[in-house]
Amino acid sequence: MRVAEADVGRTAAAPTIAAGPQDSAPVIVSKNLTVGYELHRERQRLTALRDISLTVNRGEFVVLVGPSGCGKTTFINAISGLVKPWEGSIEVNGRPVTGPGPDRAMVFQDYALMPWRTVESNIRMPFEMQKLGLSQKEMDERVRRYIDLVDLTGFENSFPYELSGGMKQRVGIARALVSEPDILLADEPFAAIDAMTREAMQSELERFVTNTRQTVVFITHSIDEAVTLGDRVVVISYRPGRIKEIVNVNLPRPRFDYDVKMLPEYGELRDHIWRLVKDEALQTARGAK
Amino acid sequence: MATMAPSEPARIVKTEWSMREFWKRYGSWFVTVANLTIFFVVWELFARSGAISPLFLPPASSMFEALWTGLTTTSPPGSVISGSIRDHLFYSLGNLSLGLFLACLIGIPAGLLMGGNRYIETVLSPYVWALASLPRIALVPLFILFLGFTVKMQVTIIVLSAVFPIIINAWAGVKTTEKSLLAAAKVFGASRRELYTKVVLPYTLPFIISGVQQGIGRGLIGVIIAEIFGGSKGLGYLIQRAADTFNSALMYAVLFLLVVVSLTLIQLTRWLEAYVAPWRRIDRL
Ligand SMILES: Nc1ncnc2c1ncn2[C@@H]1O[C@H](COP(=O)(O)OP(=O)(O)OP(=O)(O)O)[C@@H](O)[C@H]1O
Ligand SMILES: [Mg+2]
C-alpha cells in the first residue's frame, strides 16, 4: 500500500489500512524530455511531447490524462524504450533508457496480440523471449494464474480473432503482468471493458499492484478512473504535450474497500482535473478547425 | 486469486446442427452440382441440335469420352499423339511442379530479403518491377533461342512466370508487418532475430501462400505457352496437335482438364492458407 509522501487531504473518517514499507526511491526519471516523430512523407518532425520533467517513485501509481493526441502513448513509449528522446533524458532505475528491458512491461492501447498465437501462447510470449531463469513448472503455473486473474480460463486455446475487444484487452493485461515486471506501463488497459467488469478489474489491479509493489504508469481517458486509481494524476496539455499540472490524490487505499466516490475530496479532485482536461480538449477542438 | 469479472463467463459449448445450418453450410455444394449438371446438359443438347458444327463445339459427352479414354490409356511406345492424355498430363504437371518449386526456392528468400533490407530492396526492385510487368510470353522466343526446344526452356518460362508474384507478395508481407506487433515483441524482449522469426515470418506466411497461389495460375499459363510454342509433349502441345488434326473433342477434354487442375491447385493453397492463417479467413470468392 502506498500513500504519496505529502499526505495532505487525508480524512479521519476514512478507514486506515496497514502501511507497507515507505520508500521513495525514484524509479523513472524524465528530465526535460522532448520527443516526437519524423514524418518522412512531409519531411517534417512532429514534436509530440515537450520538456517533460517527471519523477516516478517506487511503488507509485501515476496516471496520465489529457486530450487525444497529446502524447500520452508517446511518453510511455519513451519509458519502454520504443522511442528515443530528442532532447533531455529518461532514466529507469538510474540508467538511461536505451531500449526495452525485462524490468518494464506494457499493455498496448491496440492490444497488439499476435494473431497466430492462442491466448495462452500470447501470454507465454514474454517467457519465451526474456530469459528470466524460471523453471518450466513455475512458468506454466504463472501463465495459468494470470489467465485466471483476467478471467479467461476456458479460452486458453482460442485465437485473438475469436475474442471480443474486452477479452483481447484482458489477454494484453495478462501478458504484461505474467513476467511480474518492476514497472507496469498500461495504455488505456480498460478502455474496451464494460463498466461493471471495469470496476472489478480496477479493484483487482489496485490490490494486485499494492501487493507486488509494482510501479505503474497508467493512461486513461476516464477521470473517474484516474482519481480512483492514481497516487498522482499528470494532466498533459495539447500538442506539443507539456505537463499542465500534477494533481496529488491522497485518498486512503485500498480505495475499493470503501466507497471512495462518496468522499468530498474525491469530488473536488475529479472536478478540478475535469476542468483542466476540458480546457485542453477545447483547444484540441479549436486546433482541429 | 479471485476472478476479475463479476459473472460466470461464457464457455465454449458444442451445439447440435439444425437442418438450416446444414443447408447454410453445404447448400452451395448442391447448387453448384445442379448448376453444372444443367450447364453440361444444355451444352449437350445445343451441340446435338446441329446449330453449330461439331468441329467448333462437340457434344459434352464426346468431350467426357475423350477425357476418359485419354486418362485411362497410355500411348504405345514411340507414338507421340495417340489420344492418350495421361502421359502429357504427367509431363506438364512434372514441369509445373519443378518450376513452382524453383520459383519458391528463389522467390521466397528474395522477397523476404527485399522486405527486410533496404539496400537489397533498392537494388533489386527496378528489376523485379520491370520483369514482373513484362508480358512473359514476349520472352519465349529469347529462351527458345538460348535453350532450344528443351525441358530447360519450358521450366525457365514457368519459373519466370511464377516467381514474381511470389517475390512481390513476400516483400509486401514483410513491409506491411503491423508496427504494433513489432513494438509488442520488442517490449517483451525479442531479439532482432526473434523479431524476424516470431513476428515478421508468421505475419508474412499467408502473404507467401497468396503469392504461391498466384504463382500457380501464372505458372500454368507458362507451361501451356512454353509447350504450344515449342515442344513435343505436354498438355499445351496436345491442344495444338488436337487443333491441327481437327480433334475438337480431345481439345475440349484438355481444356476441361486444365480447369480442373488449376482449380484443384488453387483450392489446395486456400486450404493451406486457412490452416496456417485462420485469422485471415474471410469469406471471399
Ligand atoms: N508512429 C507515429 N508516427 C508519426 N506520428 C505519430 C506516431 N505516433 C503518434 N504520432 C503523433 O504524435 C502525437 C501524440 O500521439 P500519442 O499516440 O502519444 O497520443 P495519445 O495521447 O496517446 O493519444 P490517444 O489518447 O488518442 O491515444 C499525435 O499527434 C500523433 O499524431
Ligand atoms: Mg494513446
PDB file of C-alpha atoms in Angstrom, chain B:
ATOM      1  CA  MET B   1      -6.584 -15.351  -6.946  1.00  0.00           C
ATOM      2  CA  ALA B   2     -10.124 -14.067  -7.285  1.00  0.00           C
ATOM      3  CA  THR B   3     -11.534 -13.604 -10.723  1.00  0.00           C
ATOM      4  CA  MET B   4     -11.813 -10.099 -12.063  1.00  0.00           C
ATOM      5  CA  ALA B   5     -15.157 -10.360 -13.797  1.00  0.00           C
ATOM      6  CA  PRO B   6     -18.207 -10.477 -11.588  1.00  0.00           C
ATOM      7  CA  SER B   7     -20.266 -13.000 -13.544  1.00  0.00           C
ATOM      8  CA  GLU B   8     -19.757 -16.556 -14.670  1.00  0.00           C
ATOM      9  CA  PRO B   9     -18.116 -16.216 -18.087  1.00  0.00           C
ATOM     10  CA  ALA B  10     -19.432 -17.892 -21.202  1.00  0.00           C
ATOM     11  CA  ARG B  11     -17.703 -21.141 -22.104  1.00  0.00           C
ATOM     12  CA  ILE B  12     -17.398 -22.755 -25.488  1.00  0.00           C
ATOM     13  CA  VAL B  13     -20.085 -25.409 -25.911  1.00  0.00           C
ATOM     14  CA  LYS B  14     -20.869 -27.794 -28.731  1.00  0.00           C
ATOM     15  CA  THR B  15     -24.186 -27.270 -30.484  1.00  0.00           C
ATOM     16  CA  GLU B  16     -26.421 -29.585 -32.479  1.00  0.00           C
ATOM     17  CA  TRP B  17     -26.782 -28.861 -36.149  1.00  0.00           C
ATOM     18  CA  SER B  18     -30.189 -27.890 -37.395  1.00  0.00           C
ATOM     19  CA  MET B  19     -31.355 -28.555 -40.943  1.00  0.00           C
ATOM     20  CA  ARG B  20     -30.985 -24.873 -41.638  1.00  0.00           C
ATOM     21  CA  GLU B  21     -27.381 -24.680 -40.557  1.00  0.00           C
ATOM     22  CA  PHE B  22     -26.677 -27.778 -42.593  1.00  0.00           C
ATOM     23  CA  TRP B  23     -28.103 -26.078 -45.648  1.00  0.00           C
ATOM     24  CA  LYS B  24     -26.233 -22.875 -44.897  1.00  0.00           C
ATOM     25  CA  ARG B  25     -23.020 -24.812 -44.848  1.00  0.00           C
ATOM     26  CA  TYR B  26     -23.459 -27.343 -47.640  1.00  0.00           C
ATOM     27  CA  GLY B  27     -26.279 -25.756 -49.654  1.00  0.00           C
ATOM     28  CA  SER B  28     -23.885 -24.081 -52.047  1.00  0.00           C
ATOM     29  CA  TRP B  29     -22.485 -27.515 -52.945  1.00  0.00           C
ATOM     30  CA  PHE B  30     -25.885 -28.785 -54.008  1.00  0.00           C
ATOM     31  CA  VAL B  31     -26.499 -25.641 -56.003  1.00  0.00           C
ATOM     32  CA  THR B  32     -23.126 -25.982 -57.720  1.00  0.00           C
ATOM     33  CA  VAL B  33     -23.701 -29.618 -58.657  1.00  0.00           C
ATOM     34  CA  ALA B  34     -27.163 -28.834 -60.055  1.00  0.00           C
ATOM     35  CA  ASN B  35     -25.810 -25.779 -61.829  1.00  0.00           C
ATOM     36  CA  LEU B  36     -23.017 -27.718 -63.560  1.00  0.00           C
ATOM     37  CA  THR B  37     -25.325 -30.600 -64.489  1.00  0.00           C
ATOM     38  CA  ILE B  38     -27.686 -28.189 -66.182  1.00  0.00           C
ATOM     39  CA  PHE B  39     -24.752 -26.499 -67.920  1.00  0.00           C
ATOM     40  CA  PHE B  40     -23.487 -29.753 -69.465  1.00  0.00           C
ATOM     41  CA  VAL B  41     -26.985 -30.953 -70.392  1.00  0.00           C
ATOM     42  CA  VAL B  42     -27.707 -27.684 -72.192  1.00  0.00           C
ATOM     43  CA  TRP B  43     -24.316 -27.913 -73.921  1.00  0.00           C
ATOM     44  CA  GLU B  44     -25.071 -31.478 -74.997  1.00  0.00           C
ATOM     45  CA  LEU B  45     -28.497 -30.589 -76.389  1.00  0.00           C
ATOM     46  CA  PHE B  46     -27.209 -27.479 -78.119  1.00  0.00           C
ATOM     47  CA  ALA B  47     -24.326 -29.354 -79.767  1.00  0.00           C
ATOM     48  CA  ARG B  48     -26.626 -32.176 -80.870  1.00  0.00           C
ATOM     49  CA  SER B  49     -29.232 -29.811 -82.305  1.00  0.00           C
ATOM     50  CA  GLY B  50     -26.911 -29.169 -85.225  1.00  0.00           C
ATOM     51  CA  ALA B  51     -26.962 -25.411 -84.733  1.00  0.00           C
ATOM     52  CA  ILE B  52     -23.196 -25.406 -84.588  1.00  0.00           C
ATOM     53  CA  SER B  53     -20.577 -27.539 -86.302  1.00  0.00           C
ATOM     54  CA  PRO B  54     -19.210 -30.292 -84.010  1.00  0.00           C
ATOM     55  CA  LEU B  55     -15.786 -29.100 -85.126  1.00  0.00           C
ATOM     56  CA  PHE B  56     -16.259 -25.981 -83.049  1.00  0.00           C
ATOM     57  CA  LEU B  57     -18.343 -27.446 -80.305  1.00  0.00           C
ATOM     58  CA  PRO B  58     -18.511 -31.206 -79.852  1.00  0.00           C
ATOM     59  CA  PRO B  59     -21.222 -32.617 -77.587  1.00  0.00           C
ATOM     60  CA  ALA B  60     -20.217 -32.631 -73.917  1.00  0.00           C
ATOM     61  CA  SER B  61     -20.476 -36.417 -73.915  1.00  0.00           C
ATOM     62  CA  SER B  62     -17.784 -36.672 -76.621  1.00  0.00           C
ATOM     63  CA  MET B  63     -15.532 -34.485 -74.568  1.00  0.00           C
ATOM     64  CA  PHE B  64     -16.003 -36.636 -71.481  1.00  0.00           C
ATOM     65  CA  GLU B  65     -15.457 -39.746 -73.532  1.00  0.00           C
ATOM     66  CA  ALA B  66     -12.207 -38.378 -74.948  1.00  0.00           C
ATOM     67  CA  LEU B  67     -11.197 -37.408 -71.448  1.00  0.00           C
ATOM     68  CA  TRP B  68     -11.966 -40.864 -70.080  1.00  0.00           C
ATOM     69  CA  THR B  69     -10.112 -42.794 -72.768  1.00  0.00           C
ATOM     70  CA  GLY B  70      -7.298 -40.260 -72.667  1.00  0.00           C
ATOM     71  CA  LEU B  71      -6.810 -40.688 -68.948  1.00  0.00           C
ATOM     72  CA  THR B  72      -7.179 -44.470 -68.866  1.00  0.00           C
ATOM     73  CA  THR B  73      -4.848 -45.366 -71.709  1.00  0.00           C
ATOM     74  CA  THR B  74      -1.163 -44.816 -72.202  1.00  0.00           C
ATOM     75  CA  SER B  75       0.219 -44.197 -75.641  1.00  0.00           C
ATOM     76  CA  PRO B  76       2.037 -47.084 -77.269  1.00  0.00           C
ATOM     77  CA  PRO B  77       5.817 -46.675 -77.171  1.00  0.00           C
ATOM     78  CA  GLY B  78       7.110 -44.472 -79.926  1.00  0.00           C
ATOM     79  CA  SER B  79       3.871 -42.709 -80.746  1.00  0.00           C
ATOM     80  CA  VAL B  80       3.524 -39.092 -79.803  1.00  0.00           C
ATOM     81  CA  ILE B  81      -0.131 -38.383 -80.147  1.00  0.00           C
ATOM     82  CA  SER B  82      -2.473 -41.268 -79.737  1.00  0.00           C
ATOM     83  CA  GLY B  83      -5.395 -39.921 -77.818  1.00  0.00           C
ATOM     84  CA  SER B  84      -3.664 -40.557 -74.532  1.00  0.00           C
ATOM     85  CA  ILE B  85      -3.818 -37.534 -72.273  1.00  0.00           C
ATOM     86  CA  ARG B  86      -2.236 -39.131 -69.263  1.00  0.00           C
ATOM     87  CA  ASP B  87       1.386 -39.018 -70.345  1.00  0.00           C
ATOM     88  CA  HIS B  88       1.054 -35.427 -71.435  1.00  0.00           C
ATOM     89  CA  LEU B  89      -0.653 -34.524 -68.186  1.00  0.00           C
ATOM     90  CA  PHE B  90       2.104 -36.077 -66.095  1.00  0.00           C
ATOM     91  CA  TYR B  91       4.736 -34.399 -68.216  1.00  0.00           C
ATOM     92  CA  SER B  92       3.168 -30.967 -67.814  1.00  0.00           C
ATOM     93  CA  LEU B  93       2.485 -31.450 -64.116  1.00  0.00           C
ATOM     94  CA  GLY B  94       6.048 -32.609 -63.598  1.00  0.00           C
ATOM     95  CA  ASN B  95       7.412 -29.486 -65.243  1.00  0.00           C
ATOM     96  CA  LEU B  96       4.955 -27.298 -63.406  1.00  0.00           C
ATOM     97  CA  SER B  97       5.940 -28.766 -60.027  1.00  0.00           C
ATOM     98  CA  LEU B  98       9.607 -28.381 -60.761  1.00  0.00           C
ATOM     99  CA  GLY B  99       9.083 -24.818 -61.970  1.00  0.00           C
ATOM    100  CA  LEU B 100       6.970 -23.873 -58.968  1.00  0.00           C
ATOM    101  CA  PHE B 101       9.443 -25.468 -56.613  1.00  0.00           C
ATOM    102  CA  LEU B 102      12.284 -23.455 -58.118  1.00  0.00           C
ATOM    103  CA  ALA B 103      10.144 -20.306 -58.133  1.00  0.00           C
ATOM    104  CA  CYS B 104       9.508 -20.735 -54.382  1.00  0.00           C
ATOM    105  CA  LEU B 105      13.149 -21.504 -53.753  1.00  0.00           C
ATOM    106  CA  ILE B 106      14.155 -18.242 -55.407  1.00  0.00           C
ATOM    107  CA  GLY B 107      11.093 -16.096 -54.778  1.00  0.00           C
ATOM    108  CA  ILE B 108      10.518 -16.565 -51.056  1.00  0.00           C
ATOM    109  CA  PRO B 109      14.051 -15.678 -49.890  1.00  0.00           C
ATOM    110  CA  ALA B 110      14.302 -12.892 -52.461  1.00  0.00           C
ATOM    111  CA  GLY B 111      11.021 -11.344 -51.306  1.00  0.00           C
ATOM    112  CA  LEU B 112      11.945 -11.686 -47.636  1.00  0.00           C
ATOM    113  CA  LEU B 113      15.346 -10.109 -48.204  1.00  0.00           C
ATOM    114  CA  MET B 114      13.849  -7.263 -50.183  1.00  0.00           C
ATOM    115  CA  GLY B 115      11.380  -6.599 -47.408  1.00  0.00           C
ATOM    116  CA  GLY B 116      13.981  -6.866 -44.671  1.00  0.00           C
ATOM    117  CA  ASN B 117      16.884  -4.950 -46.138  1.00  0.00           C
ATOM    118  CA  ARG B 118      16.566  -1.506 -47.652  1.00  0.00           C
ATOM    119  CA  TYR B 119      19.718  -1.804 -49.772  1.00  0.00           C
ATOM    120  CA  ILE B 120      18.735  -5.090 -51.337  1.00  0.00           C
ATOM    121  CA  GLU B 121      15.303  -3.622 -51.938  1.00  0.00           C
ATOM    122  CA  THR B 122      16.688  -0.538 -53.668  1.00  0.00           C
ATOM    123  CA  VAL B 123      18.995  -2.589 -55.856  1.00  0.00           C
ATOM    124  CA  LEU B 124      16.539  -5.312 -56.833  1.00  0.00           C
ATOM    125  CA  SER B 125      13.222  -3.523 -57.085  1.00  0.00           C
ATOM    126  CA  PRO B 126      13.700  -1.980 -60.569  1.00  0.00           C
ATOM    127  CA  TYR B 127      14.463  -5.430 -61.999  1.00  0.00           C
ATOM    128  CA  VAL B 128      11.601  -7.071 -60.170  1.00  0.00           C
ATOM    129  CA  TRP B 129       9.112  -4.471 -61.364  1.00  0.00           C
ATOM    130  CA  ALA B 130      10.471  -4.488 -64.920  1.00  0.00           C
ATOM    131  CA  LEU B 131      10.323  -8.254 -65.263  1.00  0.00           C
ATOM    132  CA  ALA B 132       7.037  -8.534 -63.387  1.00  0.00           C
ATOM    133  CA  SER B 133       5.354  -6.085 -65.718  1.00  0.00           C
ATOM    134  CA  LEU B 134       6.841  -7.544 -68.913  1.00  0.00           C
ATOM    135  CA  PRO B 135       4.400  -9.998 -70.511  1.00  0.00           C
ATOM    136  CA  ARG B 136       6.313 -13.268 -70.068  1.00  0.00           C
ATOM    137  CA  ILE B 137       5.213 -14.541 -73.457  1.00  0.00           C
ATOM    138  CA  ALA B 138       7.495 -11.942 -75.017  1.00  0.00           C
ATOM    139  CA  LEU B 139      10.447 -13.758 -73.518  1.00  0.00           C
ATOM    140  CA  VAL B 140       9.620 -17.146 -75.028  1.00  0.00           C
ATOM    141  CA  PRO B 141      11.413 -16.616 -78.366  1.00  0.00           C
ATOM    142  CA  LEU B 142      14.503 -15.489 -76.468  1.00  0.00           C
ATOM    143  CA  PHE B 143      14.609 -18.642 -74.401  1.00  0.00           C
ATOM    144  CA  ILE B 144      13.969 -20.844 -77.385  1.00  0.00           C
ATOM    145  CA  LEU B 145      16.939 -19.130 -78.969  1.00  0.00           C
ATOM    146  CA  PHE B 146      19.113 -19.757 -75.912  1.00  0.00           C
ATOM    147  CA  LEU B 147      17.929 -23.137 -74.784  1.00  0.00           C
ATOM    148  CA  GLY B 148      16.191 -24.659 -77.774  1.00  0.00           C
ATOM    149  CA  PHE B 149      13.021 -26.732 -77.523  1.00  0.00           C
ATOM    150  CA  THR B 150      14.078 -28.309 -74.264  1.00  0.00           C
ATOM    151  CA  VAL B 151      12.643 -29.021 -70.867  1.00  0.00           C
ATOM    152  CA  LYS B 152      15.080 -26.424 -69.550  1.00  0.00           C
ATOM    153  CA  MET B 153      13.453 -23.774 -71.700  1.00  0.00           C
ATOM    154  CA  GLN B 154       9.993 -24.771 -70.536  1.00  0.00           C
ATOM    155  CA  VAL B 155      10.931 -24.820 -66.862  1.00  0.00           C
ATOM    156  CA  THR B 156      12.678 -21.456 -67.193  1.00  0.00           C
ATOM    157  CA  ILE B 157       9.497 -19.946 -68.562  1.00  0.00           C
ATOM    158  CA  ILE B 158       7.438 -21.465 -65.746  1.00  0.00           C
ATOM    159  CA  VAL B 159       9.858 -20.152 -63.141  1.00  0.00           C
ATOM    160  CA  LEU B 160       9.833 -16.675 -64.670  1.00  0.00           C
ATOM    161  CA  SER B 161       6.057 -16.704 -64.769  1.00  0.00           C
ATOM    162  CA  ALA B 162       5.578 -17.837 -61.190  1.00  0.00           C
ATOM    163  CA  VAL B 163       8.443 -16.195 -59.344  1.00  0.00           C
ATOM    164  CA  PHE B 164       7.337 -12.558 -59.429  1.00  0.00           C
ATOM    165  CA  PRO B 165       4.002 -12.849 -57.671  1.00  0.00           C
ATOM    166  CA  ILE B 166       5.820 -14.857 -55.010  1.00  0.00           C
ATOM    167  CA  ILE B 167       8.567 -12.250 -54.603  1.00  0.00           C
ATOM    168  CA  ILE B 168       6.158  -9.339 -54.565  1.00  0.00           C
ATOM    169  CA  ASN B 169       3.800 -10.906 -52.048  1.00  0.00           C
ATOM    170  CA  ALA B 170       6.561 -11.954 -49.666  1.00  0.00           C
ATOM    171  CA  TRP B 171       8.079  -8.485 -49.965  1.00  0.00           C
ATOM    172  CA  ALA B 172       4.730  -6.815 -49.274  1.00  0.00           C
ATOM    173  CA  GLY B 173       4.150  -9.105 -46.296  1.00  0.00           C
ATOM    174  CA  VAL B 174       7.392  -8.076 -44.654  1.00  0.00           C
ATOM    175  CA  LYS B 175       6.834  -4.406 -45.401  1.00  0.00           C
ATOM    176  CA  THR B 176       3.294  -4.337 -44.044  1.00  0.00           C
ATOM    177  CA  THR B 177       4.014  -6.220 -40.827  1.00  0.00           C
ATOM    178  CA  GLU B 178       1.994  -4.398 -38.219  1.00  0.00           C
ATOM    179  CA  LYS B 179       4.150  -1.939 -36.317  1.00  0.00           C
ATOM    180  CA  SER B 180       2.324  -2.548 -33.063  1.00  0.00           C
ATOM    181  CA  LEU B 181       3.131  -6.271 -33.205  1.00  0.00           C
ATOM    182  CA  LEU B 182       6.796  -5.450 -33.661  1.00  0.00           C
ATOM    183  CA  ALA B 183       6.613  -2.961 -30.808  1.00  0.00           C
ATOM    184  CA  ALA B 184       4.990  -5.559 -28.550  1.00  0.00           C
ATOM    185  CA  ALA B 185       7.618  -8.152 -29.392  1.00  0.00           C
ATOM    186  CA  LYS B 186      10.392  -5.639 -28.664  1.00  0.00           C
ATOM    187  CA  VAL B 187       8.870  -4.684 -25.342  1.00  0.00           C
ATOM    188  CA  PHE B 188       8.649  -8.333 -24.355  1.00  0.00           C
ATOM    189  CA  GLY B 189      12.289  -8.897 -25.103  1.00  0.00           C
ATOM    190  CA  ALA B 190      12.522 -10.128 -28.683  1.00  0.00           C
ATOM    191  CA  SER B 191      15.999 -10.060 -30.165  1.00  0.00           C
ATOM    192  CA  ARG B 192      16.476  -8.832 -33.713  1.00  0.00           C
ATOM    193  CA  ARG B 193      16.436 -12.414 -34.877  1.00  0.00           C
ATOM    194  CA  GLU B 194      13.269 -13.169 -32.958  1.00  0.00           C
ATOM    195  CA  LEU B 195      11.573 -10.145 -34.482  1.00  0.00           C
ATOM    196  CA  TYR B 196      12.011 -11.889 -37.808  1.00  0.00           C
ATOM    197  CA  THR B 197      11.302 -15.462 -36.781  1.00  0.00           C
ATOM    198  CA  LYS B 198       8.472 -14.740 -34.364  1.00  0.00           C
ATOM    199  CA  VAL B 199       6.726 -11.737 -35.895  1.00  0.00           C
ATOM    200  CA  VAL B 200       7.715 -10.971 -39.468  1.00  0.00           C
ATOM    201  CA  LEU B 201       7.723 -14.563 -40.728  1.00  0.00           C
ATOM    202  CA  PRO B 202       4.411 -15.708 -39.265  1.00  0.00           C
ATOM    203  CA  TYR B 203       2.877 -12.417 -40.388  1.00  0.00           C
ATOM    204  CA  THR B 204       4.237 -12.894 -43.912  1.00  0.00           C
ATOM    205  CA  LEU B 205       3.382 -16.581 -44.260  1.00  0.00           C
ATOM    206  CA  PRO B 206      -0.170 -16.045 -45.536  1.00  0.00           C
ATOM    207  CA  PHE B 207       1.169 -13.445 -47.984  1.00  0.00           C
ATOM    208  CA  ILE B 208       3.635 -16.012 -49.287  1.00  0.00           C
ATOM    209  CA  ILE B 209       0.834 -18.522 -49.724  1.00  0.00           C
ATOM    210  CA  SER B 210      -1.187 -15.965 -51.703  1.00  0.00           C
ATOM    211  CA  GLY B 211       1.919 -15.392 -53.792  1.00  0.00           C
ATOM    212  CA  VAL B 212       2.264 -19.100 -54.470  1.00  0.00           C
ATOM    213  CA  GLN B 213      -1.432 -19.238 -55.321  1.00  0.00           C
ATOM    214  CA  GLN B 214      -0.986 -16.505 -57.929  1.00  0.00           C
ATOM    215  CA  GLY B 215       2.229 -18.208 -58.999  1.00  0.00           C
ATOM    216  CA  ILE B 216       0.343 -21.417 -59.735  1.00  0.00           C
ATOM    217  CA  GLY B 217      -2.030 -19.589 -62.056  1.00  0.00           C
ATOM    218  CA  ARG B 218       0.833 -17.813 -63.808  1.00  0.00           C
ATOM    219  CA  GLY B 219       2.929 -20.974 -63.882  1.00  0.00           C
ATOM    220  CA  LEU B 220       0.140 -22.888 -65.578  1.00  0.00           C
ATOM    221  CA  ILE B 221      -0.014 -20.225 -68.267  1.00  0.00           C
ATOM    222  CA  GLY B 222       3.749 -20.553 -68.553  1.00  0.00           C
ATOM    223  CA  VAL B 223       3.507 -24.321 -69.032  1.00  0.00           C
ATOM    224  CA  ILE B 224       0.957 -24.071 -71.802  1.00  0.00           C
ATOM    225  CA  ILE B 225       2.703 -21.209 -73.585  1.00  0.00           C
ATOM    226  CA  ALA B 226       6.052 -22.958 -73.479  1.00  0.00           C
ATOM    227  CA  GLU B 227       4.526 -26.157 -74.848  1.00  0.00           C
ATOM    228  CA  ILE B 228       2.467 -24.501 -77.556  1.00  0.00           C
ATOM    229  CA  PHE B 229       5.476 -22.513 -78.737  1.00  0.00           C
ATOM    230  CA  GLY B 230       7.985 -25.236 -78.716  1.00  0.00           C
ATOM    231  CA  GLY B 231       7.768 -28.773 -77.513  1.00  0.00           C
ATOM    232  CA  SER B 232       6.773 -32.263 -78.404  1.00  0.00           C
ATOM    233  CA  LYS B 233       4.984 -33.214 -75.240  1.00  0.00           C
ATOM    234  CA  GLY B 234       2.641 -31.838 -72.639  1.00  0.00           C
ATOM    235  CA  LEU B 235      -0.898 -30.522 -72.494  1.00  0.00           C
ATOM    236  CA  GLY B 236      -0.072 -27.366 -74.446  1.00  0.00           C
ATOM    237  CA  TYR B 237       1.405 -29.441 -77.224  1.00  0.00           C
ATOM    238  CA  LEU B 238      -1.631 -31.723 -77.132  1.00  0.00           C
ATOM    239  CA  ILE B 239      -4.026 -28.790 -77.552  1.00  0.00           C
ATOM    240  CA  GLN B 240      -2.006 -27.599 -80.502  1.00  0.00           C
ATOM    241  CA  ARG B 241      -1.988 -31.053 -82.096  1.00  0.00           C
ATOM    242  CA  ALA B 242      -5.677 -31.640 -81.385  1.00  0.00           C
ATOM    243  CA  ALA B 243      -6.459 -28.383 -83.161  1.00  0.00           C
ATOM    244  CA  ASP B 244      -4.179 -29.278 -86.072  1.00  0.00           C
ATOM    245  CA  THR B 245      -5.910 -32.611 -86.503  1.00  0.00           C
ATOM    246  CA  PHE B 246      -9.428 -31.213 -86.026  1.00  0.00           C
ATOM    247  CA  ASN B 247      -9.907 -33.390 -82.960  1.00  0.00           C
ATOM    248  CA  SER B 248     -12.156 -30.968 -81.121  1.00  0.00           C
ATOM    249  CA  ALA B 249     -13.352 -33.481 -78.518  1.00  0.00           C
ATOM    250  CA  LEU B 250      -9.754 -34.033 -77.409  1.00  0.00           C
ATOM    251  CA  MET B 251      -9.084 -30.331 -77.366  1.00  0.00           C
ATOM    252  CA  TYR B 252     -12.078 -29.628 -75.169  1.00  0.00           C
ATOM    253  CA  ALA B 253     -11.092 -32.532 -72.944  1.00  0.00           C
ATOM    254  CA  VAL B 254      -7.664 -30.982 -72.376  1.00  0.00           C
ATOM    255  CA  LEU B 255      -9.142 -27.558 -71.706  1.00  0.00           C
ATOM    256  CA  PHE B 256     -11.539 -29.072 -69.206  1.00  0.00           C
ATOM    257  CA  LEU B 257      -8.676 -30.899 -67.552  1.00  0.00           C
ATOM    258  CA  LEU B 258      -6.714 -27.655 -67.280  1.00  0.00           C
ATOM    259  CA  VAL B 259      -9.597 -26.009 -65.476  1.00  0.00           C
ATOM    260  CA  VAL B 260      -9.810 -28.943 -63.066  1.00  0.00           C
ATOM    261  CA  VAL B 261      -6.065 -28.983 -62.408  1.00  0.00           C
ATOM    262  CA  SER B 262      -5.912 -25.238 -61.882  1.00  0.00           C
ATOM    263  CA  LEU B 263      -8.914 -25.145 -59.541  1.00  0.00           C
ATOM    264  CA  THR B 264      -7.597 -28.097 -57.554  1.00  0.00           C
ATOM    265  CA  LEU B 265      -4.218 -26.495 -57.028  1.00  0.00           C
ATOM    266  CA  ILE B 266      -5.707 -23.165 -56.062  1.00  0.00           C
ATOM    267  CA  GLN B 267      -8.141 -24.821 -53.670  1.00  0.00           C
ATOM    268  CA  LEU B 268      -5.253 -26.661 -52.062  1.00  0.00           C
ATOM    269  CA  THR B 269      -3.435 -23.414 -51.368  1.00  0.00           C
ATOM    270  CA  ARG B 270      -6.624 -21.911 -49.958  1.00  0.00           C
ATOM    271  CA  TRP B 271      -6.928 -24.773 -47.530  1.00  0.00           C
ATOM    272  CA  LEU B 272      -3.311 -24.360 -46.652  1.00  0.00           C
ATOM    273  CA  GLU B 273      -3.859 -20.665 -46.039  1.00  0.00           C
ATOM    274  CA  ALA B 274      -6.947 -21.272 -43.919  1.00  0.00           C
ATOM    275  CA  TYR B 275      -4.964 -23.822 -41.958  1.00  0.00           C
ATOM    276  CA  VAL B 276      -1.887 -21.732 -41.266  1.00  0.00           C
ATOM    277  CA  ALA B 277      -3.628 -18.354 -41.006  1.00  0.00           C
ATOM    278  CA  PRO B 278      -7.144 -18.867 -39.660  1.00  0.00           C
ATOM    279  CA  TRP B 279      -7.270 -15.228 -38.537  1.00  0.00           C
ATOM    280  CA  ARG B 280      -7.252 -14.124 -42.136  1.00  0.00           C
ATOM    281  CA  ARG B 281     -10.148 -16.346 -43.041  1.00  0.00           C
ATOM    282  CA  ILE B 282     -12.537 -14.011 -44.707  1.00  0.00           C
ATOM    283  CA  ASP B 283     -15.362 -15.061 -46.958  1.00  0.00           C
ATOM    284  CA  ARG B 284     -14.323 -14.387 -50.462  1.00  0.00           C
ATOM    285  CA  LEU B 285     -14.545 -15.865 -53.951  1.00  0.00           C
TER     286      LEU B 285
END
